[in-house]
XYZ file of N, CA and C in Angstrom:
672
model
N 0.853 -1.183 0.000
C 0.000 0.000 0.000
C 0.890 1.234 0.000
N 0.718 2.104 -0.978
C 1.613 3.228 -1.173
C 0.985 4.534 -0.671
N 1.760 5.268 0.135
C 1.325 6.540 0.703
C 2.226 7.654 0.158
N 1.633 8.751 -0.279
C 2.400 9.912 -0.717
C 2.405 10.959 0.390
N 3.603 11.395 0.785
C 3.750 12.463 1.775
C 4.179 13.731 1.048
N 3.372 14.780 1.150
C 3.701 16.067 0.537
C 3.948 17.046 1.682
N 5.203 17.272 1.994
C 5.585 18.039 3.175
C 6.961 18.661 2.938
N 7.078 19.976 3.079
C 8.359 20.638 2.800
C 9.277 20.713 4.010
N 8.783 20.439 5.203
C 9.636 20.434 6.395
C 10.317 19.075 6.509
N 11.645 19.075 6.371
C 12.403 17.822 6.329
C 12.188 16.971 7.576
N 12.233 17.579 8.748
C 12.101 16.804 9.987
C 10.727 16.148 10.089
N 9.688 16.876 9.724
C 8.333 16.315 9.782
C 8.184 15.193 8.751
N 8.693 15.458 7.545
C 8.582 14.459 6.473
C 9.317 13.170 6.846
N 10.541 13.317 7.368
C 11.329 12.141 7.753
C 10.670 11.383 8.898
N 10.102 12.110 9.841
C 9.409 11.515 10.993
C 8.233 10.649 10.530
N 7.425 11.201 9.624
C 6.266 10.450 9.121
C 6.722 9.272 8.272
N 7.667 9.531 7.378
C 8.133 8.487 6.468
C 8.716 7.303 7.217
N 9.540 7.565 8.191
C 10.155 6.486 8.968
C 9.086 5.671 9.698
N 8.139 6.350 10.316
C 7.097 5.644 11.052
C 6.219 4.793 10.152
N 5.827 5.331 9.000
C 4.964 4.570 8.090
C 5.707 3.381 7.484
N 6.984 3.582 7.168
C 7.784 2.476 6.629
C 7.883 1.345 7.644
N 8.076 1.697 8.901
C 8.140 0.679 9.962
C 6.814 -0.042 10.135
N 5.711 0.633 9.769
C 4.387 0.008 9.862
C 4.042 -0.817 8.624
N 4.964 -0.872 7.661
C 4.762 -1.721 6.484
C 4.206 -1.023 5.262
N 4.074 0.299 5.303
C 3.593 1.037 4.137
C 4.759 1.351 3.204
N 4.461 1.447 1.913
C 5.418 1.987 0.953
C 5.211 3.496 0.918
N 6.287 4.233 0.916
C 6.191 5.686 1.048
C 6.887 6.378 -0.118
N 6.215 7.388 -0.669
C 6.812 8.312 -1.635
C 6.767 9.694 -1.002
N 7.765 10.505 -1.294
C 7.850 11.823 -0.676
C 8.047 12.903 -1.734
N 7.508 14.086 -1.479
C 7.830 15.258 -2.276
C 7.620 16.497 -1.415
N 8.107 17.640 -1.897
C 8.158 18.823 -1.037
C 7.307 19.987 -1.526
N 6.659 19.848 -2.684
C 5.829 20.958 -3.163
C 4.655 20.441 -3.979
N 3.691 21.333 -4.224
C 2.463 20.944 -4.901
C 2.655 20.538 -6.336
N 3.550 21.213 -7.051
C 3.771 20.895 -8.462
C 4.310 19.476 -8.625
N 5.295 19.115 -7.798
C 5.846 17.760 -7.855
C 4.791 16.734 -7.449
N 3.985 17.070 -6.462
C 2.916 16.164 -6.035
C 1.954 15.880 -7.187
N 1.563 16.914 -7.909
C 0.653 16.726 -9.034
C 1.276 15.857 -10.111
N 2.577 16.037 -10.353
C 3.270 15.222 -11.351
C 3.270 13.755 -10.943
N 3.582 13.479 -9.679
C 3.574 12.098 -9.198
C 2.187 11.484 -9.311
N 1.163 12.260 -8.990
C -0.205 11.739 -9.005
C -0.712 11.481 -10.418
N -0.098 12.130 -11.413
C -0.481 11.859 -12.796
C 0.005 10.493 -13.247
N 1.080 10.014 -12.619
C 1.714 8.783 -13.092
C 1.592 7.607 -12.137
N 1.176 7.850 -10.919
C 1.099 6.772 -9.940
C -0.231 6.838 -9.187
N -0.618 5.705 -8.654
C -1.829 5.632 -7.846
C -1.435 5.409 -6.391
N -2.005 6.198 -5.483
C -1.684 6.102 -4.067
C -2.925 5.707 -3.277
N -2.702 4.948 -2.214
C -3.814 4.579 -1.347
C -4.294 5.781 -0.552
N -3.365 6.693 -0.244
C -3.697 7.873 0.562
C -2.594 8.916 0.387
N -2.966 10.191 0.512
C -2.006 11.288 0.424
C -2.028 12.062 1.739
N -0.861 12.234 2.332
C -0.705 13.103 3.504
C -0.205 14.440 2.973
N -1.023 15.470 3.092
C -0.791 16.725 2.375
C -0.686 17.901 3.344
N 0.491 18.533 3.354
C 0.675 19.718 4.186
C -0.022 20.915 3.537
N -0.594 21.780 4.356
C -1.290 22.962 3.837
C -0.297 23.994 3.311
N 0.719 24.326 4.129
C 1.652 25.413 3.810
C 2.833 24.866 3.015
N 2.691 24.851 1.693
C 3.743 24.381 0.804
C 4.294 25.557 0.002
N 5.548 25.467 -0.446
C 6.077 26.524 -1.309
C 5.358 26.530 -2.653
N 5.064 27.719 -3.165
C 4.357 27.809 -4.440
C 2.887 27.492 -4.262
N 2.461 26.396 -4.816
C 1.061 25.967 -4.752
C 0.751 25.394 -3.365
N -0.255 25.925 -2.698
C -0.575 25.451 -1.349
C -1.216 24.068 -1.387
N -1.171 23.395 -0.246
C -1.823 22.091 -0.152
C -3.310 22.181 -0.414
N -3.940 23.264 0.018
C -5.373 23.433 -0.236
C -5.645 23.556 -1.731
N -4.760 24.252 -2.461
C -4.919 24.361 -3.914
C -4.725 23.009 -4.596
N -3.767 22.228 -4.105
C -3.561 20.877 -4.649
C -4.808 20.042 -4.432
N -5.359 20.105 -3.240
C -6.584 19.369 -2.908
C -7.731 19.770 -3.837
N -7.942 21.060 -3.997
C -9.040 21.530 -4.853
C -8.844 21.096 -6.302
N -7.594 21.141 -6.791
C -7.322 20.733 -8.165
C -7.620 19.254 -8.367
N -7.263 18.420 -7.384
C -7.541 16.984 -7.480
C -9.033 16.707 -7.510
N -9.750 17.332 -6.595
C -11.189 17.083 -6.533
C -11.915 17.638 -7.759
N -11.391 18.707 -8.340
C -11.990 19.254 -9.561
C -11.871 18.266 -10.714
N -10.827 17.411 -10.674
C -10.637 16.386 -11.706
C -11.329 15.079 -11.329
N -12.136 15.094 -10.288
C -12.838 13.902 -9.788
C -11.872 12.833 -9.288
N -10.690 13.254 -8.881
C -9.744 12.334 -8.247
C -10.102 12.268 -6.767
N -10.575 11.090 -6.334
C -11.056 10.948 -4.964
C -10.073 10.193 -4.069
N -8.784 10.234 -4.415
C -7.772 9.644 -3.540
C -7.908 10.236 -2.130
N -7.971 9.407 -1.095
C -8.128 9.933 0.272
C -6.978 10.873 0.639
N -7.311 11.971 1.313
C -6.316 12.973 1.687
C -6.451 13.331 3.162
N -5.323 13.227 3.868
C -5.223 13.685 5.249
C -4.408 14.974 5.237
N -5.036 16.082 5.606
C -4.360 17.376 5.612
C -3.577 17.564 6.906
N -2.366 18.119 6.776
C -1.554 18.498 7.930
C -1.376 20.012 7.912
N -1.484 20.652 9.058
C -1.288 22.095 9.095
C -1.087 22.604 10.510
N -0.421 23.751 10.607
C -0.307 24.445 11.885
C -1.520 25.330 12.130
N -2.369 25.501 11.106
C -3.571 26.323 11.251
C -4.582 25.578 12.125
N -5.007 26.209 13.199
C -5.923 25.502 14.101
C -7.271 26.198 14.254
N -7.518 27.213 13.422
C -8.808 27.898 13.500
C -9.908 27.004 12.935
N -11.071 27.079 13.523
C -12.206 26.285 13.049
C -12.489 26.570 11.578
N -12.384 27.833 11.169
C -12.660 28.204 9.776
C -11.708 27.500 8.809
N -10.450 27.331 9.232
C -9.476 26.644 8.377
C -9.828 25.167 8.235
N -10.202 24.550 9.337
C -10.591 23.139 9.275
C -11.810 22.950 8.386
N -12.755 23.866 8.489
C -13.955 23.787 7.658
C -13.593 23.947 6.185
N -12.670 24.881 5.896
C -12.247 25.097 4.504
C -11.643 23.828 3.920
N -10.783 23.155 4.692
C -10.139 21.939 4.196
C -11.154 20.823 3.975
N -12.044 20.636 4.917
C -13.043 19.574 4.788
C -14.019 19.865 3.658
N -14.419 21.111 3.521
C -15.330 21.472 2.436
C -14.674 21.331 1.066
N -13.353 21.490 1.026
C -12.629 21.342 -0.242
C -12.452 19.880 -0.633
N -12.735 18.969 0.307
C -12.675 17.545 -0.027
C -11.677 16.732 0.758
N -11.055 17.312 1.790
C -10.151 16.529 2.637
C -10.943 15.469 3.395
N -10.329 14.307 3.610
C -10.990 13.236 4.357
C -10.794 13.394 5.862
N -9.700 14.054 6.245
C -9.449 14.326 7.659
C -8.412 15.429 7.742
N -8.176 15.901 8.969
C -7.388 17.107 9.195
C -6.644 16.921 10.511
N -5.317 17.119 10.496
C -4.524 16.916 11.700
C -3.650 18.147 11.928
N -3.717 18.695 13.144
C -3.006 19.930 13.465
C -1.620 19.613 14.034
N -0.607 20.328 13.534
C 0.757 20.210 14.054
C 0.884 20.991 15.358
N 1.713 20.527 16.259
C 2.426 19.236 16.263
C 1.471 18.101 16.619
N 1.831 16.904 16.234
C 0.950 15.756 16.484
C 1.789 14.545 16.868
N 1.162 13.594 17.523
C 1.814 12.323 17.852
C 1.662 11.385 16.656
N 2.699 10.614 16.375
C 2.622 9.686 15.239
C 1.478 8.693 15.414
N 1.229 8.244 16.638
C 0.148 7.278 16.865
C -1.201 7.840 16.436
N -1.397 9.142 16.649
C -2.663 9.734 16.215
C -2.735 9.795 14.697
N -1.645 10.195 14.049
C -1.634 10.214 12.585
C -1.936 8.825 12.031
N -1.287 7.808 12.612
C -1.495 6.439 12.139
C -2.938 5.999 12.336
N -3.517 6.342 13.475
C -4.908 5.967 13.742
C -5.857 6.643 12.750
N -5.626 7.918 12.466
C -6.476 8.630 11.513
C -6.312 8.064 10.101
N -5.065 7.772 9.739
C -4.788 7.191 8.429
C -5.516 5.860 8.266
N -5.417 5.011 9.277
C -6.054 3.696 9.188
C -7.574 3.811 9.179
N -8.118 4.788 9.894
C -9.571 4.997 9.878
C -10.039 5.403 8.485
N -9.273 6.268 7.822
C -9.616 6.670 6.448
C -9.569 5.460 5.533
N -8.507 4.659 5.642
C -8.358 3.504 4.765
C -9.444 2.465 5.008
N -9.881 2.325 6.257
C -10.997 1.397 6.528
C -12.259 1.863 5.821
N -12.512 3.175 5.843
C -13.700 3.692 5.156
C -13.607 3.448 3.659
N -12.408 3.623 3.115
C -12.209 3.399 1.675
C -12.391 1.928 1.339
N -11.878 1.045 2.205
C -11.994 -0.395 1.954
C -13.445 -0.855 1.939
N -14.302 -0.119 2.612
C -15.714 -0.496 2.647
C -16.457 -0.101 1.373
N -15.823 0.716 0.533
C -16.435 1.068 -0.742
C -16.155 -0.036 -1.759
N -16.935 -0.086 -2.808
C -16.695 -1.055 -3.873
C -15.389 -0.718 -4.575
N -14.508 -1.713 -4.728
C -13.229 -1.506 -5.401
C -13.356 -1.923 -6.853
N -13.118 -1.018 -7.797
C -13.284 -1.378 -9.199
C -12.246 -2.396 -9.660
N -12.660 -3.298 -10.520
C -11.741 -4.268 -11.105
C -10.870 -3.575 -12.135
N -9.663 -4.075 -12.296
C -8.797 -3.652 -13.389
C -8.811 -4.764 -14.418
N -9.091 -4.446 -15.678
C -9.176 -5.496 -16.679
C -8.713 -4.995 -18.040
N -8.258 -5.950 -18.843
C -7.897 -5.675 -20.228
C -8.014 -6.985 -20.984
N -8.754 -6.950 -22.095
C -9.036 -8.175 -22.859
C -9.628 -9.215 -21.910
N -9.016 -10.412 -21.817
C -9.560 -11.461 -20.946
C -8.819 -11.562 -19.616
N -8.076 -10.513 -19.279
C -7.298 -10.483 -18.036
C -7.972 -9.560 -17.032
N -8.156 -10.046 -15.802
C -8.819 -9.264 -14.756
C -8.025 -9.335 -13.460
N -7.894 -8.177 -12.799
C -7.248 -8.105 -11.481
C -8.222 -7.444 -10.522
N -8.486 -8.111 -9.393
C -9.400 -7.588 -8.382
C -8.588 -7.065 -7.202
N -8.447 -5.739 -7.044
C -7.631 -5.195 -5.952
C -8.136 -5.559 -4.557
N -9.436 -5.813 -4.432
C -9.986 -6.102 -3.104
C -9.625 -7.505 -2.625
N -9.450 -8.437 -3.557
C -9.099 -9.818 -3.187
C -7.696 -10.207 -3.650
N -7.081 -9.344 -4.483
C -5.765 -9.606 -5.081
C -5.794 -10.839 -5.974
N -6.964 -11.141 -6.517
C -7.101 -12.294 -7.402
C -6.885 -11.860 -8.855
N -6.074 -12.620 -9.577
C -5.808 -12.360 -10.989
C -6.334 -13.537 -11.799
N -7.151 -13.243 -12.804
C -7.775 -14.287 -13.619
C -7.592 -13.945 -15.092
N -7.206 -14.937 -15.880
C -7.168 -14.751 -17.331
C -7.897 -15.904 -18.012
N -8.859 -15.557 -18.854
C -9.661 -16.540 -19.592
C -10.244 -17.586 -18.644
N -10.679 -17.138 -17.464
C -11.289 -18.028 -16.492
C -10.317 -18.807 -15.639
N -9.014 -18.610 -15.859
C -7.994 -19.345 -15.107
C -7.366 -18.409 -14.076
N -7.394 -18.803 -12.796
C -6.768 -17.986 -11.765
C -5.254 -18.141 -11.825
N -4.545 -17.008 -11.737
C -3.095 -17.001 -11.882
C -2.453 -16.567 -10.566
N -1.705 -17.445 -9.904
C -1.025 -17.053 -8.660
C 0.197 -16.197 -8.976
N 0.337 -15.071 -8.267
C 1.474 -14.173 -8.472
C 2.146 -13.861 -7.139
N 3.435 -13.602 -7.179
C 4.123 -13.104 -5.997
C 3.693 -11.648 -5.782
N 4.030 -11.099 -4.623
C 3.645 -9.720 -4.317
C 4.223 -8.743 -5.339
N 5.476 -8.937 -5.755
C 6.099 -8.009 -6.699
C 5.523 -8.189 -8.101
N 5.257 -9.432 -8.497
C 4.621 -9.664 -9.805
C 3.244 -9.019 -9.846
N 2.508 -9.144 -8.744
C 1.178 -8.538 -8.658
C 1.276 -7.019 -8.790
N 2.220 -6.403 -8.080
C 2.371 -4.947 -8.149
C 2.738 -4.496 -9.552
N 3.581 -5.245 -10.227
C 3.972 -4.910 -11.599
C 2.776 -5.038 -12.542
N 2.006 -6.122 -12.418
C 0.842 -6.285 -13.277
C -0.200 -5.209 -13.011
N -0.399 -4.873 -11.744
C -1.357 -3.824 -11.407
C -0.955 -2.500 -12.059
N 0.334 -2.181 -12.006
C 0.806 -0.932 -12.626
C 0.578 -0.962 -14.132
N 0.877 -2.088 -14.779
C 0.665 -2.190 -16.227
C -0.819 -2.070 -16.583
N -1.686 -2.677 -15.782
C -3.127 -2.583 -16.039
C -3.648 -1.169 -15.825
N -3.126 -0.498 -14.813
C -3.546 0.882 -14.567
C -3.168 1.796 -15.726
N -2.145 1.386 -16.484
C -1.674 2.185 -17.623
C -1.823 1.411 -18.927
N -2.839 0.535 -19.007
C -3.054 -0.280 -20.204
C -3.148 0.602 -21.451
N -2.437 0.180 -22.508
C -2.431 0.933 -23.755
C -1.396 2.034 -23.795
N -0.745 2.300 -22.659
C 0.256 3.370 -22.557
C 1.640 2.740 -22.424
N 2.585 3.223 -23.210
C 3.957 2.736 -23.093
C 4.592 3.360 -21.852
N 5.037 2.511 -20.924
C 5.643 2.997 -19.681
C 7.123 2.636 -19.672
N 7.948 3.569 -19.269
C 9.397 3.361 -19.273
C 9.819 2.482 -18.110
N 11.016 1.923 -18.226
C 11.584 1.127 -17.136
C 11.747 1.977 -15.882
N 12.134 3.236 -16.066
C 12.318 4.128 -14.923
C 11.015 4.313 -14.155
N 9.913 4.555 -14.874
C 8.619 4.727 -14.201
C 8.195 3.465 -13.475
N 8.467 2.316 -14.082
C 8.090 1.051 -13.451
C 8.870 0.849 -12.160
N 10.172 1.085 -12.199
C 10.997 0.918 -10.992
C 10.535 1.868 -9.893
N 10.272 3.109 -10.256
C 9.857 4.090 -9.243
C 8.502 3.741 -8.635
N 7.588 3.189 -9.453
C 6.250 2.873 -8.960
C 6.200 1.549 -8.205
N 6.930 0.544 -8.690
C 6.819 -0.804 -8.130
C 7.881 -1.079 -7.076
N 9.085 -0.552 -7.291
C 10.173 -0.776 -6.327
C 10.489 0.472 -5.510
N 10.099 1.634 -6.020
C 10.321 2.912 -5.350
C 11.801 3.157 -5.068
N 12.615 2.882 -6.072
C 14.043 3.152 -6.003
C 14.473 3.857 -7.275
N 15.677 4.419 -7.255
C 16.229 5.001 -8.468
C 16.515 3.906 -9.479
N 16.340 4.217 -10.754
C 16.482 3.224 -11.809
C 17.888 2.635 -11.858
N 18.915 3.462 -11.610
C 20.287 2.999 -11.750
C 20.589 1.831 -10.818
N 19.969 1.826 -9.659
C 20.219 0.770 -8.676
C 19.612 -0.557 -9.110
N 18.558 -0.487 -9.906
C 17.804 -1.679 -10.275
C 17.806 -1.829 -11.799
N 18.997 -1.801 -12.419
C 19.102 -1.682 -13.869
C 18.400 -2.800 -14.645
N 18.428 -4.052 -14.155
C 17.821 -5.137 -14.928
C 16.642 -5.803 -14.229
N 16.195 -5.244 -13.097
C 15.129 -5.896 -12.346
C 13.817 -5.911 -13.129
N 13.560 -4.875 -13.918
C 12.314 -4.830 -14.675
C 12.267 -5.965 -15.688
N 13.350 -6.143 -16.433
C 13.390 -7.219 -17.422
C 13.164 -8.584 -16.783
N 13.773 -8.785 -15.616
C 13.631 -10.064 -14.915
C 12.171 -10.315 -14.538
N 11.520 -9.310 -13.959
C 10.142 -9.514 -13.509
C 9.137 -9.497 -14.663
N 9.433 -8.782 -15.721
C 8.588 -8.880 -16.918
C 8.630 -10.313 -17.442
N 9.808 -10.921 -17.424
C 9.930 -12.312 -17.877
C 9.131 -13.251 -16.978
N 9.228 -13.044 -15.654
C 8.435 -13.862 -14.731
C 6.937 -13.703 -15.024
N 6.512 -12.458 -15.212
C 5.098 -12.165 -15.404
C 4.587 -12.753 -16.719
N 5.382 -12.624 -17.770
C 4.981 -13.193 -19.062
C 4.803 -14.711 -18.977
N 5.677 -15.365 -18.217
C 5.586 -16.823 -18.098
C 4.255 -17.253 -17.504
N 3.679 -16.403 -16.658
C 2.410 -16.756 -16.018
C 1.195 -16.188 -16.736
N 1.314 -14.954 -17.237
C 0.154 -14.251 -17.782
C 0.018 -14.424 -19.295
N 1.145 -14.598 -19.993
C 1.119 -14.652 -21.456
C 1.392 -16.033 -22.048
N 2.434 -16.692 -21.577
C 2.880 -17.935 -22.215
C 1.781 -18.993 -22.340
N 0.931 -19.205 -21.327
C -0.093 -20.255 -21.466
C -1.267 -19.875 -22.388
N -1.280 -18.659 -22.918
C -2.437 -18.186 -23.670
C -2.030 -17.757 -25.085
N -2.932 -17.929 -26.055
C -2.563 -17.626 -27.448
C -2.290 -16.149 -27.724
N -3.039 -15.241 -27.073
C -2.852 -13.806 -27.301
C -1.928 -13.236 -26.239
N -0.852 -12.597 -26.695
C 0.118 -12.010 -25.776
C -0.294 -10.569 -25.462
N -0.194 -10.208 -24.192
C -0.629 -8.884 -23.751
C 0.524 -7.951 -23.384
N 1.628 -8.485 -22.924
C 2.750 -7.656 -22.474
C 3.764 -7.543 -23.605
N 3.952 -6.333 -24.113
C 4.821 -6.118 -25.274
C 5.975 -5.187 -24.921
N 7.123 -5.458 -25.520
C 8.301 -4.607 -25.361
C 8.317 -3.564 -26.469
N 8.521 -2.319 -26.095
C 8.741 -1.251 -27.068
C 10.223 -0.935 -26.979
N 10.973 -1.395 -27.947
C 12.429 -1.360 -27.881
C 12.954 0.057 -27.643
N 13.831 0.172 -26.659
C 14.434 1.449 -26.354
C 13.572 2.381 -25.524
N 12.325 1.954 -25.238
C 11.406 2.829 -24.495
C 10.923 2.164 -23.208
N 10.279 1.009 -23.338
C 9.741 0.355 -22.148
C 8.779 -0.756 -22.511
N 7.618 -0.789 -21.852
C 6.656 -1.862 -22.024
C 5.245 -1.303 -22.117
N 4.382 -2.109 -22.751
C 2.979 -1.710 -22.856
C 2.120 -2.961 -22.742
N 1.000 -2.841 -22.054
C 0.025 -3.930 -21.961
C -1.106 -3.628 -22.933
N -1.233 -4.448 -23.966
C -2.296 -4.292 -24.963
C -2.500 -5.619 -25.657
N -3.632 -5.767 -26.328
C -4.001 -7.054 -26.910
C -3.525 -7.220 -28.346
N -2.811 -6.242 -28.878
C -2.227 -6.385 -30.211
C -0.726 -6.102 -30.129
N 0.026 -6.675 -31.034
C 1.481 -6.515 -31.016
C 1.881 -5.086 -31.380
């Protein structure tokens, strides 16, 4: 489960990131609204922890822009603003919850988990392409009526490809989304896991879905 932290204060960001990582979450970090919007265009997050006072574009502006695009990713706002009017502004703009600085990590974690429980109770849409289906709520992958067992990393890679079906995605984007590391450190890991995934998702079936675009990356589509 991937969490995006948008916070320009290094100590606060590191404090949250370390705690969430220890709790088993995958964490992405950025320090301003523009970078946050760029990350959100290319990746899907279970929840966003969004500071109000950011350089340039404020957290409230980021929130409003997301909701204007009908992006309903859960958002927990962080701020030093403690006036009732400010809390109302954030909630009315579409925040799922609001936490005032300074705060205890246990409270942040409790609020985060409460938001995620509410989200889990909603219907989770299936991801599908051609005869391949992935159910995020059960983590079940089925192709042509056959259930396909995947490792956690294979599942994350397939989910990313399905989320971007028809779009050519670079190796760098895949590493950042699935492994959350710099590409240079993981130079051949994508090729290795694409091979693993093809052996399970493509090889047993007549129509191949995972295609290599030489020199660019990979694309999931039903035609070569």
